[in-house]
Amino acid sequence: MANISNYIDKINSKGEKALSVFLTSGFPQKENFVDLACSVFDAGADILEIGFPFSDPLADGPVIQNSSHLAIQNGINLKTTLEYAEKIKAKNDKPIILMGYANPILKYGIKKFAQDAISAGVDGIIIPDIPINEYEEFYDSSFDPLDIILLITPTTNGKRITEIDNISRGFVYCVSVSGTTGVRNFAQNANNDFLANAYSLIKKNKTMIGFGISTPEDVKKFSPYCDGVIVGSAVIKTLFEEQKNYANTLKLISSLKQACKSA
Amino acid sequence: MTEYNLPDNNGRYGKFGGKYVPETLITPLEELEKVYLEAKSDPEFIKELNALNKEYTGRPTPLTFAERLTKHYGKGKIYLKREDLCHTGAHKINNALGQILLAKRLGKKRIIAETGAGQHGVATATVCAKFGLECHVYMGEVDIERQKPNVFRMRLLGAEVIPVSSGSKTLKDATNEAIRDWVANVGNTHYIIGSVMGPHPYPMLVRDFQSIIGIETKAQILEAEGRLPDYAIACVGGGSNAMGMFYPFLNDSVKKIGVEAAGLGLDTDKNCATLTLGQEGIFQGMKTYLLQDEFGQVLEVYSISAGLDYPGVGPEHSYLKDSQQVKYVSIDDKQALAATALLSKLEGIIPALESAHAIAYLESLAPTTTKDDIIIVNVSGRGDKDLQTIMNNLG
């Protein structure tokens, strides 16, 4: 289908980088989550990643751990997340990606999940604890209409980057640092050699960089090595700080999109 | 019967096991597997590990005939494998020594570990002290509270004990934090997992390092009785002492029984009988049986014994359950406490609360045996660390 890939390509052809924003499903409030998601799109997000919560999020730092924990306490699960996706999709045709860990999907039923995600209008999925080693064991043909987005990290060697690029659909998620999700200082952590090498090796897919992007300056520093950026913890952190309206969060997103345009 | 030969090349035991980890960890896991496979067939490595097992840990540990316990039940002939006599007080040192030698080969200077009861943390802190490596142990706040002597022991050995306040504040959460640390520090850090769990190759290599328990037991019982036992019993949390005992007997007709913790009872939500009540799941790098809710969220589990208080189980146990090569049963807190008192009074051996679960199963098993049936129970650790808990409950 290559929905997401074509979509990013259109953005790139305008001389812009794509901006993907991560929200934890049903966070901070489950009642107005659909409105928040639509506002995030309006503020400049090109792609929305909705994280369905898991009790033991291994790849996440404290910020997303806390939002996932609250979401679970608020009764959010894979089913409610699929319902959100369907409602958001009804108001907006930009791509929606579901992101989360394998166990809630296994429990939901792998085939049933694929079918329900497709009928909800979901475009892609990211499951960080299904590396290519477990790809064939986990996914089956029912996932064909969905983009299965795979990750690379600074420990992924060149041969494996090519292998992952060949299997991934939609884009390759390039993790900028070895570590969990979270806000960090770009200058101290990012490995430019890895990013440059990865970007040159990824030929089949678009490259989106995530982990550690929180400011317009970060976007500019990463933009030579990617077709777009993913921001997660910085958004969740701002949502934690805001009590009622989401003015600061939306302001952050539009400033990041501005940086994507001039990158 | 075909020779047991698992895991396969993908690190699977049937459908269980595998490497369900974030991409960052794939390369270090492959490195670890390569170094382990080289070491395993390197005579120098084997020699060094054997020497440490003998001169540092005090192996072989005895196989003790439990004369008064045997008389108490009037049936069966009960032997105890005395892992409680290992240096540091439990079987955990067998694995820690093997892995510290691997860390040396990997050139890693920083060691991290998770711990529940504190026995694996103490074992890791011990080997780090001996080899002069930096040691950080993640431990849940609940466990820090109920295993104070071990926390002090680790600190005395020079390790940093890092309290974990997420989730149920026990072993599961300590393991999450240790994995997160490893993801962030893979370059200089080796993660010494304490049980036969996590992503491949850990379940395999921990099992191999622990299988010295079963190898010794086999030789000792052949010497004492001239034949193999009829039963081998061990407790199962993650399941490393049980795999260590069972693995060398997998091709034999010995009946193997793994004992899980039923906590306050199987009909309550306060237990951790994963193999009895769990369903297939993907958790902490492995596919295995898992205690989870209808949405696939991992449950907060409970046992009086911190070492068994874990919602998952080593993937090889999941396979051995489904293939019916091992029988899994459960014992609750009260039964374990009673067994602690019984073994203390009849044999002069105060077992760890974990091991007491295995002892307690004799109440069910012994009456079904004849007086010639040989039963071996693995006493995986000693009870000193549990004295406060035991006093609170029996005192």
XYZ file of C-alpha atoms in Angstrom:
658
model
C 0.000 0.000 0.000
C 2.865 2.348 0.923
C 0.417 4.954 2.230
C 2.740 6.466 4.773
C 5.770 6.403 2.510
C 3.993 8.296 -0.286
C 2.595 10.726 2.206
C 6.045 11.549 3.638
C 7.355 11.844 0.099
C 4.772 14.510 -0.702
C 5.819 16.494 2.342
C 9.496 16.138 1.447
C 8.808 17.290 -2.108
C 7.669 20.615 -0.650
C 11.103 20.901 0.947
C 9.813 19.989 4.402
C 10.556 17.275 6.901
C 7.608 15.252 8.192
C 6.591 15.591 11.835
C 5.215 12.572 13.678
C 3.778 13.148 17.142
C 3.334 10.435 19.762
C 0.425 10.514 22.187
C -0.334 7.913 24.833
C -3.819 6.572 24.196
C -6.452 8.245 26.364
C -3.879 10.483 28.047
C -4.111 12.880 29.777
C -7.913 12.638 29.714
C -9.835 9.875 28.073
C -12.957 12.016 27.502
C -11.406 14.542 25.128
C -8.601 12.471 23.634
C -10.113 12.554 20.128
C -10.280 16.360 20.276
C -6.685 16.533 21.501
C -5.542 14.298 18.644
C -7.337 16.473 16.080
C -5.798 19.616 17.611
C -2.376 18.001 17.376
C -2.932 17.475 13.658
C -4.193 21.066 13.289
C -1.112 22.371 15.122
C 1.132 20.834 12.480
C 1.600 17.112 13.093
C 1.745 15.181 9.828
C 1.473 11.748 11.416
C -0.013 10.651 14.721
C 1.381 7.751 16.730
C -0.990 6.481 19.395
C 0.658 4.428 22.096
C -1.566 1.712 23.535
C -0.416 1.145 27.106
C 1.415 -1.864 28.516
C 2.216 -2.532 32.155
C 5.892 -3.194 31.435
C 7.122 -0.797 28.738
C 10.764 -1.876 28.418
C 11.833 0.639 25.795
C 10.331 3.643 27.570
C 11.743 6.120 30.037
C 9.875 7.512 33.070
C 7.686 10.049 31.192
C 5.992 7.531 28.893
C 5.993 4.894 31.645
C 3.966 7.279 33.794
C 1.531 8.220 31.039
C 1.024 4.518 30.206
C 0.421 3.721 33.839
C -2.201 6.470 34.120
C -3.838 5.343 30.892
C -4.166 1.779 32.221
C -5.640 3.133 35.446
C -8.149 5.103 33.363
C -9.292 1.910 31.683
C -7.465 2.383 28.390
C -6.612 -0.754 26.444
C -6.139 -1.926 22.884
C -9.879 -1.963 22.185
C -10.456 1.599 23.389
C -7.372 2.666 21.417
C -8.793 1.198 18.210
C -12.042 3.075 18.886
C -10.087 6.334 19.272
C -8.242 5.673 16.014
C -11.500 5.147 14.164
C -13.009 8.379 15.540
C -9.900 10.439 14.787
C -9.705 8.973 11.308
C -13.317 9.983 10.686
C -12.358 13.631 11.216
C -8.912 13.579 9.630
C -7.276 11.641 6.828
C -3.660 11.987 7.970
C -1.828 8.737 8.832
C -2.330 7.080 12.193
C 0.156 4.594 13.589
C -0.461 2.422 16.622
C 2.566 1.845 18.801
C 2.950 -0.511 21.713
C 4.247 -3.802 23.000
C 3.523 -7.282 21.719
C 1.692 -8.784 24.684
C -1.561 -6.773 24.538
C -1.798 -7.719 20.834
C -1.077 -11.384 21.528
C -3.805 -11.348 24.151
C -6.252 -9.498 21.872
C -5.582 -12.028 19.135
C -3.020 -11.245 16.446
C -5.308 -11.749 13.434
C -8.245 -10.022 15.078
C -6.038 -7.072 15.910
C -4.875 -6.756 12.308
C -8.467 -6.907 11.031
C -9.774 -4.413 13.577
C -6.863 -2.021 13.012
C -7.462 -2.093 9.264
C -11.185 -1.491 9.627
C -10.493 1.373 12.065
C -8.418 3.008 9.341
C -5.036 2.558 11.044
C -2.167 2.964 8.576
C 0.773 1.415 10.383
C 2.074 -0.221 13.553
C 5.282 -0.066 15.562
C 6.002 -2.826 18.081
C 9.450 -2.300 19.601
C 9.687 -5.766 21.152
C 9.197 -7.543 17.820
C 12.627 -7.208 16.183
C 13.180 -8.842 12.763
C 14.289 -11.997 14.596
C 10.676 -12.560 15.699
C 8.992 -10.917 12.700
C 7.845 -14.092 10.958
C 6.838 -15.767 14.199
C 4.564 -12.841 15.089
C 3.128 -11.284 11.926
C 1.101 -13.065 9.283
C -0.513 -12.083 6.009
C -3.428 -10.416 7.771
C -1.020 -7.521 8.385
C -0.322 -7.018 4.670
C -2.482 -3.887 4.300
C -0.737 -2.283 7.294
C 2.695 -0.680 7.268
C 4.870 -2.537 9.772
C 7.489 -0.010 10.806
C 10.775 -1.405 12.125
C 13.422 0.278 14.223
C 17.173 0.646 13.937
C 19.444 1.859 16.737
C 23.125 2.810 17.099
C 23.908 -0.867 17.861
C 22.409 -2.032 14.539
C 25.233 -2.824 12.113
C 25.202 -1.912 8.421
C 24.217 -5.340 7.162
C 21.297 -5.464 9.535
C 20.204 -1.906 8.663
C 19.866 -3.038 5.039
C 18.000 -6.160 6.125
C 15.607 -4.076 8.229
C 15.155 -1.561 5.408
C 14.137 -4.427 3.117
C 11.447 -5.661 5.490
C 10.134 -2.401 6.993
C 7.160 -0.686 5.376
C 6.082 2.954 5.725
C 9.417 4.175 7.015
C 12.392 3.056 9.088
C 12.304 4.381 12.635
C 15.838 5.467 13.405
C 16.437 5.603 17.154
C 19.000 8.351 17.708
C 20.578 6.954 20.872
C 20.984 3.674 22.723
C 18.539 4.167 25.527
C 14.908 4.441 26.474
C 12.532 7.157 25.301
C 12.940 10.497 27.003
C 14.011 14.087 26.717
C 17.776 14.421 26.525
C 20.438 16.777 25.334
C 21.170 16.258 21.640
C 24.744 17.434 21.765
C 25.679 14.990 24.511
C 24.042 11.937 23.088
C 23.523 11.764 19.373
C 25.982 9.882 17.248
C 26.196 11.800 13.971
C 28.326 9.151 12.274
C 25.698 6.520 12.953
C 22.885 8.813 11.758
C 24.706 9.740 8.548
C 25.647 6.134 7.837
C 22.125 4.873 8.542
C 20.541 7.519 6.322
C 22.801 6.540 3.448
C 22.077 2.819 3.921
C 18.280 3.164 4.075
C 17.354 3.063 0.420
C 13.932 1.481 0.164
C 12.230 3.479 2.909
C 11.882 6.954 4.259
C 13.830 7.567 7.484
C 12.234 9.116 10.539
C 14.419 9.892 13.547
C 13.034 9.580 17.052
C 14.182 9.562 20.702
C 15.553 12.738 22.239
C 13.826 15.329 20.034
C 12.204 18.069 22.078
C 12.983 21.476 20.559
C 13.031 23.184 17.136
C 16.852 23.254 17.482
C 16.872 19.465 17.787
C 14.817 19.204 14.605
C 17.362 21.324 12.752
C 20.298 19.285 14.062
C 18.717 15.975 13.060
C 17.265 17.093 9.737
C 20.356 16.373 7.591
C 19.970 12.696 8.476
C 16.281 12.070 7.938
C 13.038 12.628 6.072
C 11.193 13.474 9.215
C 11.272 13.473 12.999
C 9.263 11.825 15.752
C 8.545 13.565 19.016
C 7.102 11.711 22.001
C 8.325 12.289 25.537
C 8.611 16.075 25.105
C 4.923 16.230 24.172
C 3.853 13.879 26.967
C 5.932 15.885 29.445
C 4.235 19.118 28.402
C 0.825 17.444 28.669
C 1.695 16.376 32.216
C 2.506 19.998 33.071
C -0.716 21.408 31.635
C -3.810 21.276 33.741
C -6.735 22.088 31.469
C -6.140 23.396 27.979
C -3.279 22.122 25.905
C -1.975 25.492 24.712
C 1.693 24.836 25.478
C 1.624 21.383 23.928
C 0.048 22.683 20.722
C 2.474 25.603 20.682
C 5.389 23.159 20.987
C 4.042 21.087 18.095
C 3.598 24.086 15.814
C 7.111 25.310 16.626
C 8.472 21.864 15.750
C 6.561 21.899 12.468
C 7.921 25.341 11.705
C 11.416 23.943 12.199
C 10.524 21.058 9.851
C 9.557 23.554 7.172
C 12.765 25.532 7.342
C 14.995 22.503 7.868
C 13.086 -41.437 23.137
C 14.958 -38.769 21.198
C 17.702 -36.919 22.952
C 16.565 -33.591 24.415
C 18.307 -30.846 22.473
C 16.797 -27.411 23.047
C 16.825 -24.497 22.442
C 16.866 -24.475 18.635
C 18.979 -22.037 16.611
C 16.462 -19.246 17.172
C 16.606 -19.682 20.924
C 13.204 -21.339 21.067
C 11.894 -24.161 23.204
C 9.002 -25.227 21.030
C 6.978 -22.023 20.674
C 8.490 -20.490 23.823
C 11.623 -18.421 24.332
C 12.993 -16.254 21.510
C 14.343 -12.710 21.568
C 11.466 -10.292 22.094
C 13.603 -7.263 22.819
C 14.104 -3.720 21.542
C 16.492 -3.552 18.585
C 19.293 -2.036 20.708
C 19.749 -5.341 22.547
C 19.957 -7.653 19.531
C 23.657 -7.019 18.878
C 24.781 -7.455 22.513
C 22.686 -10.635 22.784
C 24.351 -12.021 19.656
C 27.777 -11.095 21.042
C 26.955 -12.781 24.337
C 25.818 -15.943 22.577
C 28.965 -16.070 20.450
C 31.268 -15.550 23.433
C 29.348 -18.122 25.481
C 29.485 -20.788 22.786
C 33.231 -20.228 22.381
C 33.802 -20.329 26.139
C 31.721 -23.456 26.576
C 34.106 -25.484 24.441
C 37.275 -23.774 25.645
C 39.179 -26.017 28.116
C 40.674 -22.925 29.803
C 37.237 -21.507 30.547
C 35.973 -24.843 31.858
C 39.062 -25.235 34.020
C 38.726 -21.748 35.496
C 35.020 -22.176 36.237
C 35.551 -25.620 37.776
C 38.299 -24.237 39.999
C 36.091 -21.374 41.166
C 33.182 -23.727 41.813
C 35.426 -25.912 43.928
C 37.651 -23.447 45.736
C 35.397 -20.416 46.013
C 31.846 -21.774 46.182
C 32.746 -24.992 47.957
C 31.409 -27.450 45.382
C 30.430 -30.159 45.162
C 27.648 -29.469 47.632
C 26.599 -32.546 49.621
C 23.637 -34.775 48.968
C 22.335 -35.338 52.488
C 20.138 -38.288 53.429
C 17.275 -36.792 55.474
C 16.916 -39.583 57.986
C 14.422 -38.048 60.404
C 12.335 -36.469 57.645
C 12.185 -39.873 55.950
C 11.108 -41.445 59.242
C 8.530 -38.665 59.753
C 6.742 -39.556 56.526
C 7.375 -43.284 56.894
C 7.490 -43.596 53.121
C 9.980 -42.669 50.439
C 13.667 -42.208 50.966
C 14.397 -38.510 51.050
C 17.677 -36.884 50.063
C 18.435 -33.163 50.103
C 20.726 -31.464 47.584
C 22.461 -28.866 49.690
C 22.727 -25.703 47.589
C 22.164 -23.860 50.878
C 25.794 -24.673 51.616
C 27.129 -22.776 48.604
C 29.158 -19.669 49.336
C 26.641 -16.771 49.643
C 23.950 -19.217 50.752
C 22.192 -20.212 47.571
C 22.600 -21.715 44.106
C 22.679 -18.246 42.536
C 26.481 -18.123 42.785
C 26.786 -20.932 40.181
C 25.390 -18.658 37.486
C 27.031 -15.458 38.724
C 30.494 -17.031 38.511
C 29.875 -18.348 35.001
C 28.586 -14.992 33.805
C 31.350 -12.910 35.391
C 33.850 -14.980 33.418
C 31.818 -14.220 30.280
C 31.806 -10.513 31.186
C 35.597 -10.648 31.375
C 35.738 -12.222 27.916
C 33.333 -9.580 26.601
C 35.602 -6.894 28.031
C 32.715 -5.363 29.997
C 33.733 -3.441 33.130
C 30.321 -2.584 34.498
C 27.903 -5.205 35.800
C 24.187 -4.813 36.428
C 21.734 -7.291 37.898
C 18.165 -7.534 39.138
C 17.266 -9.238 42.371
C 14.126 -10.379 44.170
C 15.077 -12.162 47.378
C 18.497 -10.598 47.168
C 20.295 -13.925 46.699
C 21.161 -13.227 43.078
C 22.096 -9.647 43.977
C 24.410 -10.919 46.705
C 25.924 -13.519 44.369
C 26.532 -10.868 41.701
C 27.955 -8.364 44.205
C 30.207 -11.152 45.480
C 31.677 -12.086 42.111
C 32.073 -8.401 41.221
C 34.041 -7.874 44.428
C 36.200 -10.887 43.655
C 36.906 -9.753 40.095
C 37.063 -6.023 40.816
C 34.141 -4.971 38.610
C 31.646 -2.174 39.213
C 28.268 -3.564 40.341
C 24.748 -2.057 40.314
C 21.812 -4.120 41.552
C 18.189 -3.166 40.870
C 15.801 -4.211 43.617
C 12.126 -3.443 44.203
C 11.314 -1.305 47.236
C 9.038 -4.010 48.654
C 11.846 -6.544 48.438
C 14.363 -4.110 49.949
C 12.063 -3.915 52.947
C 11.567 -7.660 53.407
C 15.152 -8.719 52.641
C 17.121 -6.145 54.627
C 20.073 -8.381 55.544
C 20.765 -9.054 51.865
C 20.590 -5.347 51.018
C 23.214 -4.654 53.648
C 25.274 -7.599 52.436
C 25.312 -6.253 48.862
C 26.354 -2.796 50.047
C 29.102 -4.292 52.218
C 30.346 -6.131 49.130
C 30.704 -2.790 47.390
C 27.616 -2.901 45.164
C 25.191 -0.068 44.642
C 21.620 -1.177 45.390
C 19.181 0.870 43.299
C 15.616 0.933 44.700
C 12.859 0.441 42.110
C 9.548 2.124 42.853
C 7.581 1.327 39.686
C 4.777 -1.260 39.410
C 4.596 -3.840 42.176
C 8.084 -2.802 43.391
C 9.294 -6.410 43.224
C 11.387 -8.638 40.965
C 9.456 -7.945 37.750
C 9.982 -4.200 38.068
C 13.615 -4.587 39.088
C 14.099 -6.620 35.908
C 12.453 -3.901 33.766
C 14.816 -1.297 35.199
C 17.861 -3.504 34.693
C 16.891 -4.046 31.041
C 16.411 -0.271 30.586
C 19.840 0.332 32.098
C 21.342 -2.220 29.730
C 19.665 -0.597 26.711
C 21.260 2.717 27.700
C 24.705 1.331 28.562
C 25.263 -1.666 26.279
C 28.733 -0.492 25.309
C 30.419 -1.066 28.657
C 27.861 -3.123 30.590
C 27.087 -6.809 31.004
C 23.706 -7.701 32.442
C 23.906 -10.764 34.697
C 20.348 -12.093 34.615
C 19.728 -14.232 37.681
C 17.353 -16.837 36.339
C 16.545 -18.939 33.277
C 14.497 -16.090 31.862
C 14.721 -13.145 29.519
C 15.777 -13.240 25.863
C 17.937 -15.953 24.302
C 20.737 -16.847 25.085
C 20.094 -16.150 28.786
C 17.689 -19.028 29.547
C 20.164 -21.428 27.944
C 23.359 -20.190 29.517
C 21.891 -19.755 33.005
C 20.516 -23.296 32.773
C 23.900 -24.607 31.690
C 25.717 -22.887 34.556
C 23.118 -24.198 37.029
C 23.074 -27.728 35.663
C 26.073 -28.511 37.855
C 23.381 -29.087 40.515
C 21.834 -31.992 38.621
C 25.151 -33.330 37.338
C 26.511 -33.611 40.878
C 23.231 -35.012 42.182
C 23.272 -37.753 39.577
C 26.792 -38.858 40.488
C 26.063 -38.621 44.223
C 22.859 -40.650 44.159
C 24.488 -43.296 41.970
C 27.234 -43.568 44.562
C 24.836 -43.634 47.523
C 22.104 -45.859 46.075
C 23.524 -47.333 42.927
C 20.594 -46.016 40.885
C 18.821 -42.872 39.753
C 16.128 -41.322 41.946
C 12.425 -41.809 41.330
C 11.621 -38.148 41.978
C 13.424 -34.817 41.812
C 11.683 -31.778 43.308
C 12.622 -28.100 43.072
C 10.878 -24.778 43.548
C 10.143 -22.545 40.530
C 10.035 -18.757 40.446
C 11.988 -17.844 37.322
C 13.107 -21.435 37.607
C 16.906 -21.552 37.630
C 17.510 -23.999 40.474
C 14.819 -26.265 39.038
C 16.333 -26.174 35.522
C 19.737 -26.834 37.079
C 18.386 -29.896 38.866
C 16.114 -31.188 36.066
C 18.178 -30.598 32.936
C 20.716 -33.422 33.492
C 17.769 -35.777 34.133
C 15.655 -34.820 31.098
C 16.633 -37.929 29.189
C 16.058 -40.154 32.238
C 12.848 -41.619 33.619
C 13.125 -39.628 36.869
C 9.812 -37.914 37.689
C 10.514 -34.202 37.871
C 8.279 -31.889 39.893
C 8.478 -28.089 39.865
C 6.802 -26.309 42.775
C 5.395 -22.814 42.288
C 4.182 -20.409 44.954
C 0.422 -20.343 45.555
C 0.807 -17.392 47.959
C -2.500 -16.904 49.787
C -4.149 -19.453 47.512
C -4.850 -20.253 43.858
C -8.414 -18.988 44.259
C -7.153 -15.540 45.319
C -5.267 -12.954 43.243
C -2.375 -13.174 45.713
C -0.252 -15.892 44.191
C 2.397 -16.398 41.538
C 1.590 -19.838 40.169
C 2.457 -18.885 36.587
C 2.485 -22.376 35.072
C -0.720 -23.358 36.861
C -2.768 -20.224 36.144
C -0.923 -18.236 33.467
C -1.459 -17.937 29.741
C 0.987 -17.605 26.877
C 2.488 -14.123 26.756
C 5.427 -12.023 25.599
C 7.273 -10.442 28.476
C 10.792 -9.287 29.305
C 12.268 -10.633 26.112
C 10.645 -14.068 26.026
C 7.494 -15.879 25.007
C 6.365 -17.841 28.035
C 3.469 -18.484 30.381
C 2.497 -15.243 32.078
C 0.039 -14.093 34.727
C -1.915 -11.382 32.931
C -5.327 -9.760 32.795
C -7.853 -9.854 29.925
C -6.074 -6.939 28.208
C -2.623 -8.486 28.365
C -1.429 -6.331 31.250
C 0.943 -8.196 33.544
C -0.551 -8.875 36.962
C 0.932 -7.885 40.274
C 1.689 -11.181 41.912
C 2.423 -12.257 45.446
C 4.286 -14.820 47.513
C 5.710 -14.707 51.025
C 8.920 -15.691 49.285
C 10.520 -12.777 47.427
C 12.456 -15.139 45.157
C 9.305 -16.726 43.732
C 7.325 -13.490 43.462
C 7.413 -13.174 39.659
C 4.570 -13.180 37.098
C 6.528 -14.982 34.374
C 8.651 -18.104 34.299
C 11.638 -19.307 32.288
C 10.490 -20.304 28.767
C 11.984 -23.792 29.005
C 9.654 -24.535 31.931
C 6.706 -23.485 29.751
C 7.885 -25.977 27.148
C 8.481 -28.734 29.713
C 4.987 -28.179 31.095
C 3.309 -28.426 27.689
C 5.395 -31.461 26.710
C 4.577 -32.999 30.103
C 8.202 -33.762 30.847
C 7.936 -31.976 34.172
C 4.911 -31.827 36.452
C 4.195 -28.417 38.024
C 2.336 -28.038 41.295
C 1.895 -25.235 43.805
C 2.331 -24.688 47.536
C 0.897 -21.771 49.515
C 2.533 -19.514 52.131
C 1.249 -21.506 55.108
C 2.458 -24.822 53.743
C 5.871 -23.307 52.996
C 6.163 -21.883 56.512
C 5.190 -25.242 58.029
C 7.824 -26.973 55.898
C 10.422 -24.430 57.049
C 9.679 -25.302 60.663
C 9.606 -29.030 59.940
C 12.954 -29.168 58.174
C 14.530 -26.966 60.829
C 13.357 -29.197 63.683
C 13.890 -32.591 62.059
C 17.088 -32.044 60.111
C 18.724 -28.962 61.613
C 18.499 -27.199 58.263
C 16.729 -23.839 57.991
C 15.751 -23.583 54.326
C 15.089 -20.426 52.346
C 11.352 -19.777 52.008
C 11.733 -20.464 48.285
C 13.222 -23.914 48.920
C 10.603 -24.565 51.616
C 7.989 -24.702 48.836
C 9.790 -27.722 47.379
C 10.108 -29.361 50.806
C 6.397 -28.772 51.471
C 5.386 -30.830 48.461
C 6.637 -33.922 50.329
C 3.386 -33.727 52.331
C 1.489 -34.654 49.161
C 4.094 -36.805 47.479
C 5.573 -38.930 50.267
C 2.292 -40.720 51.199
C 1.948 -41.903 47.576
C 5.394 -43.513 47.481
C 6.828 -46.766 48.787
C 9.710 -46.897 51.237
C 12.122 -47.774 48.437
C 11.262 -44.753 46.302
C 14.124 -42.287 46.244
C 13.091 -38.626 46.400
C 15.575 -35.791 45.959
C 14.601 -32.286 47.011
C 16.764 -29.347 46.012
C 17.383 -27.065 48.989
C 18.231 -24.124 46.766
C 19.185 -21.746 49.572
C 19.404 -21.224 53.299
C 16.849 -19.348 55.358
C 18.959 -16.769 57.188
C 17.730 -13.982 54.920
C 14.117 -14.878 55.763
C 14.399 -14.944 59.546
C 12.479 -11.679 59.971
C 9.633 -12.900 57.759
C 9.599 -16.283 59.474
C 9.567 -14.640 62.924
C 6.702 -12.377 61.898
C 4.682 -15.377 60.800
C 5.712 -18.181 63.129
C 7.127 -16.279 66.109
